[in-house]
Amino acid sequence: MVNEAKGRLFRRKDGKFLLYIPVDLAEDSMFPFRASESNPAVFVKVSFKIGDKKLIVEEWRGET
């Protein structure tokens, strides 16, 4: 079981930020988000608490 891995947050040339999640982590059976060939995108909500160096990633339950 892989519940921790080293990823990266980086800025693209167009100014957007991307969060890379390693495949070993994302394909673990306990990973909380499921993408498939028929539905390759999983919408998530990303938030943080002021002063804390952690990101919170949750399934997006609102409208896309």
mmCIF file of N, CA, C and O in Angstrom:
data_model
loop_
_atom_site.group_PDB
_atom_site.id
_atom_site.type_symbol
_atom_site.label_atom_id
_atom_site.label_comp_id
_atom_site.label_asym_id
_atom_site.label_seq_id
_atom_site.Cartn_x
_atom_site.Cartn_y
_atom_site.Cartn_z
ATOM 1 N N MET A 1 0.846 -1.181 0.000
ATOM 2 C CA MET A 1 0.000 0.000 0.000
ATOM 3 C C MET A 1 0.895 1.249 0.000
ATOM 4 O O MET A 1 1.841 1.344 0.758
ATOM 5 N N VAL A 2 0.564 2.185 -0.866
ATOM 6 C CA VAL A 2 1.313 3.435 -0.966
ATOM 7 C C VAL A 2 0.387 4.562 -0.518
ATOM 8 O O VAL A 2 -0.579 4.878 -1.187
ATOM 9 N N ASN A 3 0.649 5.140 0.641
ATOM 10 C CA ASN A 3 -0.193 6.250 1.092
ATOM 11 C C ASN A 3 0.602 7.545 1.232
ATOM 12 O O ASN A 3 0.102 8.529 1.757
ATOM 13 N N GLU A 4 1.816 7.537 0.718
ATOM 14 C CA GLU A 4 2.651 8.731 0.745
ATOM 15 C C GLU A 4 3.653 8.646 -0.398
ATOM 16 O O GLU A 4 4.199 7.579 -0.670
ATOM 17 N N ALA A 5 3.855 9.760 -1.087
ATOM 18 C CA ALA A 5 4.814 9.797 -2.189
ATOM 19 C C ALA A 5 5.248 11.239 -2.400
ATOM 20 O O ALA A 5 4.577 12.173 -1.972
ATOM 21 N N LYS A 6 6.360 11.410 -3.082
ATOM 22 C CA LYS A 6 6.876 12.737 -3.369
ATOM 23 C C LYS A 6 6.321 13.214 -4.705
ATOM 24 O O LYS A 6 6.552 12.613 -5.740
ATOM 25 N N GLY A 7 5.568 14.293 -4.682
ATOM 26 C CA GLY A 7 5.024 14.890 -5.895
ATOM 27 C C GLY A 7 5.670 16.245 -6.119
ATOM 28 O O GLY A 7 6.667 16.589 -5.482
ATOM 29 N N ARG A 8 5.091 17.019 -7.036
ATOM 30 C CA ARG A 8 5.635 18.360 -7.298
ATOM 31 C C ARG A 8 4.499 19.323 -7.595
ATOM 32 O O ARG A 8 3.492 18.953 -8.183
ATOM 33 N N LEU A 9 4.716 20.565 -7.198
ATOM 34 C CA LEU A 9 3.848 21.671 -7.575
ATOM 35 C C LEU A 9 4.709 22.573 -8.440
ATOM 36 O O LEU A 9 5.786 22.992 -8.021
ATOM 37 N N PHE A 10 4.269 22.827 -9.666
ATOM 38 C CA PHE A 10 5.090 23.671 -10.521
ATOM 39 C C PHE A 10 4.219 24.602 -11.353
ATOM 40 O O PHE A 10 3.036 24.368 -11.546
ATOM 41 N N ARG A 11 4.860 25.665 -11.830
ATOM 42 C CA ARG A 11 4.183 26.678 -12.631
ATOM 43 C C ARG A 11 4.525 26.475 -14.099
ATOM 44 O O ARG A 11 5.697 26.383 -14.463
ATOM 45 N N ARG A 12 3.489 26.440 -14.927
ATOM 46 C CA ARG A 12 3.686 26.298 -16.372
ATOM 47 C C ARG A 12 4.030 27.650 -16.991
ATOM 48 O O ARG A 12 3.875 28.694 -16.350
ATOM 49 N N LYS A 13 4.450 27.621 -18.236
ATOM 50 C CA LYS A 13 4.792 28.855 -18.936
ATOM 51 C C LYS A 13 3.583 29.770 -19.115
ATOM 52 O O LYS A 13 3.738 30.980 -19.216
ATOM 53 N N ASP A 14 2.370 29.199 -19.152
ATOM 54 C CA ASP A 14 1.171 30.020 -19.309
ATOM 55 C C ASP A 14 0.660 30.578 -17.973
ATOM 56 O O ASP A 14 -0.394 31.196 -17.910
ATOM 57 N N GLY A 15 1.412 30.348 -16.881
ATOM 58 C CA GLY A 15 1.064 30.901 -15.579
ATOM 59 C C GLY A 15 0.215 29.994 -14.702
ATOM 60 O O GLY A 15 0.004 30.286 -13.531
ATOM 61 N N LYS A 16 -0.300 28.902 -15.244
ATOM 62 C CA LYS A 16 -1.106 27.972 -14.450
ATOM 63 C C LYS A 16 -0.196 27.112 -13.584
ATOM 64 O O LYS A 16 0.953 26.856 -13.920
ATOM 65 N N PHE A 17 -0.733 26.665 -12.453
ATOM 66 C CA PHE A 17 0.000 25.768 -11.564
ATOM 67 C C PHE A 17 -0.557 24.358 -11.699
ATOM 68 O O PHE A 17 -1.764 24.169 -11.820
ATOM 69 N N LEU A 18 0.319 23.386 -11.655
ATOM 70 C CA LEU A 18 -0.072 21.982 -11.714
ATOM 71 C C LEU A 18 0.508 21.244 -10.513
ATOM 72 O O LEU A 18 1.627 21.514 -10.090
ATOM 73 N N LEU A 19 -0.260 20.311 -9.996
ATOM 74 C CA LEU A 19 0.183 19.453 -8.909
ATOM 75 C C LEU A 19 0.350 18.058 -9.482
ATOM 76 O O LEU A 19 -0.621 17.461 -9.963
ATOM 77 N N TYR A 20 1.560 17.544 -9.478
ATOM 78 C CA TYR A 20 1.853 16.208 -9.987
ATOM 79 C C TYR A 20 1.714 15.206 -8.853
ATOM 80 O O TYR A 20 2.331 15.356 -7.790
ATOM 81 N N ILE A 21 0.894 14.197 -9.066
ATOM 82 C CA ILE A 21 0.720 13.111 -8.098
ATOM 83 C C ILE A 21 1.321 11.859 -8.717
ATOM 84 O O ILE A 21 0.897 11.448 -9.807
ATOM 85 N N PRO A 22 2.304 11.241 -8.085
ATOM 86 C CA PRO A 22 2.953 10.057 -8.654
ATOM 87 C C PRO A 22 1.956 8.925 -8.930
ATOM 88 O O PRO A 22 0.997 8.717 -8.181
ATOM 89 N N VAL A 23 2.197 8.208 -10.001
ATOM 90 C CA VAL A 23 1.294 7.145 -10.436
ATOM 91 C C VAL A 23 1.165 6.046 -9.381
ATOM 92 O O VAL A 23 0.084 5.475 -9.203
ATOM 93 N N ASP A 24 2.227 5.712 -8.669
ATOM 94 C CA ASP A 24 2.146 4.676 -7.631
ATOM 95 C C ASP A 24 1.118 5.040 -6.568
ATOM 96 O O ASP A 24 0.400 4.175 -6.072
ATOM 97 N N LEU A 25 1.045 6.305 -6.219
ATOM 98 C CA LEU A 25 0.080 6.767 -5.226
ATOM 99 C C LEU A 25 -1.330 6.788 -5.813
ATOM 100 O O LEU A 25 -2.277 6.265 -5.221
ATOM 101 N N ALA A 26 -1.476 7.357 -7.003
ATOM 102 C CA ALA A 26 -2.793 7.505 -7.624
ATOM 103 C C ALA A 26 -3.428 6.170 -8.007
ATOM 104 O O ALA A 26 -4.650 6.060 -8.049
ATOM 105 N N GLU A 27 -2.621 5.151 -8.265
ATOM 106 C CA GLU A 27 -3.157 3.851 -8.650
ATOM 107 C C GLU A 27 -3.296 2.884 -7.475
ATOM 108 O O GLU A 27 -3.744 1.755 -7.664
ATOM 109 N N ASP A 28 -2.959 3.321 -6.279
ATOM 110 C CA ASP A 28 -3.131 2.480 -5.099
ATOM 111 C C ASP A 28 -4.627 2.232 -4.874
ATOM 112 O O ASP A 28 -5.448 3.127 -5.076
ATOM 113 N N SER A 29 -4.977 1.033 -4.461
ATOM 114 C CA SER A 29 -6.394 0.685 -4.277
ATOM 115 C C SER A 29 -7.081 1.538 -3.215
ATOM 116 O O SER A 29 -8.307 1.674 -3.228
ATOM 117 N N MET A 30 -6.342 2.136 -2.319
ATOM 118 C CA MET A 30 -6.934 2.960 -1.262
ATOM 119 C C MET A 30 -6.953 4.452 -1.614
ATOM 120 O O MET A 30 -7.438 5.264 -0.840
ATOM 121 N N PHE A 31 -6.443 4.837 -2.782
ATOM 122 C CA PHE A 31 -6.452 6.240 -3.201
ATOM 123 C C PHE A 31 -7.910 6.693 -3.298
ATOM 124 O O PHE A 31 -8.747 5.996 -3.861
ATOM 125 N N PRO A 32 -8.246 7.855 -2.731
ATOM 126 C CA PRO A 32 -9.660 8.243 -2.610
ATOM 127 C C PRO A 32 -10.346 8.721 -3.880
ATOM 128 O O PRO A 32 -11.557 8.894 -3.891
ATOM 129 N N PHE A 33 -9.624 8.935 -4.981
ATOM 130 C CA PHE A 33 -10.234 9.432 -6.207
ATOM 131 C C PHE A 33 -10.044 8.407 -7.316
ATOM 132 O O PHE A 33 -8.987 7.814 -7.437
ATOM 133 N N ARG A 34 -11.070 8.210 -8.126
ATOM 134 C CA ARG A 34 -11.016 7.229 -9.208
ATOM 135 C C ARG A 34 -11.256 7.888 -10.554
ATOM 136 O O ARG A 34 -12.317 8.439 -10.798
ATOM 137 N N ALA A 35 -10.268 7.825 -11.417
ATOM 138 C CA ALA A 35 -10.425 8.246 -12.804
ATOM 139 C C ALA A 35 -10.473 6.971 -13.639
ATOM 140 O O ALA A 35 -9.966 5.931 -13.236
ATOM 141 N N SER A 36 -11.105 7.054 -14.800
ATOM 142 C CA SER A 36 -11.196 5.894 -15.677
ATOM 143 C C SER A 36 -11.011 6.355 -17.121
ATOM 144 O O SER A 36 -10.966 7.552 -17.399
ATOM 145 N N GLU A 37 -10.940 5.397 -18.031
ATOM 146 C CA GLU A 37 -10.798 5.758 -19.445
ATOM 147 C C GLU A 37 -12.032 6.515 -19.928
ATOM 148 O O GLU A 37 -11.931 7.442 -20.710
ATOM 149 N N SER A 38 -13.215 6.118 -19.455
ATOM 150 C CA SER A 38 -14.441 6.792 -19.893
ATOM 151 C C SER A 38 -14.649 8.129 -19.179
ATOM 152 O O SER A 38 -15.373 8.987 -19.672
ATOM 153 N N ASN A 39 -14.043 8.309 -18.015
ATOM 154 C CA ASN A 39 -14.156 9.551 -17.255
ATOM 155 C C ASN A 39 -12.771 9.904 -16.699
ATOM 156 O O ASN A 39 -12.491 9.671 -15.526
ATOM 157 N N PRO A 40 -11.888 10.467 -17.556
ATOM 158 C CA PRO A 40 -10.499 10.664 -17.148
ATOM 159 C C PRO A 40 -10.266 11.814 -16.171
ATOM 160 O O PRO A 40 -9.203 11.893 -15.569
ATOM 161 N N ALA A 41 -11.243 12.686 -15.974
ATOM 162 C CA ALA A 41 -11.053 13.833 -15.077
ATOM 163 C C ALA A 41 -11.852 13.645 -13.793
ATOM 164 O O ALA A 41 -13.004 13.234 -13.825
ATOM 165 N N VAL A 42 -11.212 13.935 -12.686
ATOM 166 C CA VAL A 42 -11.880 13.954 -11.390
ATOM 167 C C VAL A 42 -11.781 15.389 -10.883
ATOM 168 O O VAL A 42 -10.677 15.919 -10.738
ATOM 169 N N PHE A 43 -12.919 16.026 -10.675
ATOM 170 C CA PHE A 43 -12.898 17.400 -10.199
ATOM 171 C C PHE A 43 -12.694 17.416 -8.693
ATOM 172 O O PHE A 43 -13.322 16.652 -7.956
ATOM 173 N N VAL A 44 -11.766 18.268 -8.243
ATOM 174 C CA VAL A 44 -11.439 18.343 -6.830
ATOM 175 C C VAL A 44 -11.470 19.793 -6.356
ATOM 176 O O VAL A 44 -11.313 20.725 -7.143
ATOM 177 N N LYS A 45 -11.671 19.943 -5.076
ATOM 178 C CA LYS A 45 -11.590 21.246 -4.410
ATOM 179 C C LYS A 45 -10.265 21.259 -3.653
ATOM 180 O O LYS A 45 -9.955 20.318 -2.916
ATOM 181 N N VAL A 46 -9.475 22.296 -3.856
ATOM 182 C CA VAL A 46 -8.183 22.430 -3.182
ATOM 183 C C VAL A 46 -8.264 23.655 -2.285
ATOM 184 O O VAL A 46 -8.647 24.737 -2.726
ATOM 185 N N SER A 47 -7.919 23.474 -1.019
ATOM 186 C CA SER A 47 -7.971 24.589 -0.068
ATOM 187 C C SER A 47 -6.805 24.481 0.904
ATOM 188 O O SER A 47 -6.064 23.500 0.897
ATOM 189 N N PHE A 48 -6.653 25.529 1.729
ATOM 190 C CA PHE A 48 -5.613 25.512 2.755
ATOM 191 C C PHE A 48 -6.056 26.402 3.904
ATOM 192 O O PHE A 48 -6.947 27.231 3.761
ATOM 193 N N LYS A 49 -5.443 26.193 5.045
ATOM 194 C CA LYS A 49 -5.681 27.044 6.204
ATOM 195 C C LYS A 49 -4.516 28.011 6.320
ATOM 196 O O LYS A 49 -3.356 27.613 6.164
ATOM 197 N N ILE A 50 -4.827 29.254 6.580
ATOM 198 C CA ILE A 50 -3.797 30.284 6.695
ATOM 199 C C ILE A 50 -2.791 29.898 7.774
ATOM 200 O O ILE A 50 -3.172 29.505 8.876
ATOM 201 N N GLY A 51 -1.511 29.986 7.443
ATOM 202 C CA GLY A 51 -0.442 29.670 8.378
ATOM 203 C C GLY A 51 -0.041 28.211 8.400
ATOM 204 O O GLY A 51 0.948 27.846 9.025
ATOM 205 N N ASP A 52 -0.796 27.352 7.710
ATOM 206 C CA ASP A 52 -0.495 25.922 7.686
ATOM 207 C C ASP A 52 0.102 25.570 6.330
ATOM 208 O O ASP A 52 -0.354 26.052 5.307
ATOM 209 N N LYS A 53 1.119 24.765 6.289
ATOM 210 C CA LYS A 53 1.773 24.405 5.027
ATOM 211 C C LYS A 53 1.244 23.074 4.505
ATOM 212 O O LYS A 53 2.009 22.179 4.153
ATOM 213 N N LYS A 54 -0.088 22.954 4.456
ATOM 214 C CA LYS A 54 -0.738 21.748 3.950
ATOM 215 C C LYS A 54 -1.844 22.153 2.991
ATOM 216 O O LYS A 54 -2.517 23.161 3.193
ATOM 217 N N LEU A 55 -2.026 21.362 1.952
ATOM 218 C CA LEU A 55 -3.153 21.523 1.054
ATOM 219 C C LEU A 55 -4.193 20.476 1.408
ATOM 220 O O LEU A 55 -3.850 19.338 1.732
ATOM 221 N N ILE A 56 -5.446 20.835 1.298
ATOM 222 C CA ILE A 56 -6.549 19.909 1.509
ATOM 223 C C ILE A 56 -7.179 19.681 0.138
ATOM 224 O O ILE A 56 -7.593 20.631 -0.524
ATOM 225 N N VAL A 57 -7.240 18.429 -0.291
ATOM 226 C CA VAL A 57 -7.814 18.083 -1.586
ATOM 227 C C VAL A 57 -9.029 17.204 -1.318
ATOM 228 O O VAL A 57 -8.913 16.141 -0.695
ATOM 229 N N GLU A 58 -10.199 17.655 -1.805
ATOM 230 C CA GLU A 58 -11.443 16.928 -1.589
ATOM 231 C C GLU A 58 -12.176 16.782 -2.920
ATOM 232 O O GLU A 58 -11.980 17.586 -3.828
ATOM 233 N N GLU A 59 -13.040 15.781 -3.001
ATOM 234 C CA GLU A 59 -13.865 15.648 -4.183
ATOM 235 C C GLU A 59 -14.765 16.878 -4.310
ATOM 236 O O GLU A 59 -15.317 17.356 -3.324
ATOM 237 N N TRP A 60 -14.878 17.400 -5.535
ATOM 238 C CA TRP A 60 -15.730 18.565 -5.781
ATOM 239 C C TRP A 60 -17.155 18.084 -5.906
ATOM 240 O O TRP A 60 -17.485 17.301 -6.785
ATOM 241 N N ARG A 61 -18.008 18.523 -5.016
ATOM 242 C CA ARG A 61 -19.402 18.071 -5.025
ATOM 243 C C ARG A 61 -20.360 19.109 -5.575
ATOM 244 O O ARG A 61 -21.539 18.894 -5.670
ATOM 245 N N GLY A 62 -19.833 20.283 -5.955
ATOM 246 C CA GLY A 62 -20.666 21.323 -6.539
ATOM 247 C C GLY A 62 -20.763 21.167 -8.031
ATOM 248 O O GLY A 62 -20.338 20.153 -8.608
ATOM 249 N N GLU A 63 -21.281 22.155 -8.700
ATOM 250 C CA GLU A 63 -21.375 22.110 -10.147
ATOM 251 C C GLU A 63 -20.007 22.390 -10.758
ATOM 252 O O GLU A 63 -19.226 23.160 -10.223
ATOM 253 N N THR A 64 -19.741 21.796 -11.900
ATOM 254 C CA THR A 64 -18.440 21.975 -12.558
ATOM 255 C C THR A 64 -18.464 23.103 -13.545
ATOM 256 O O THR A 64 -19.443 23.463 -14.084
#
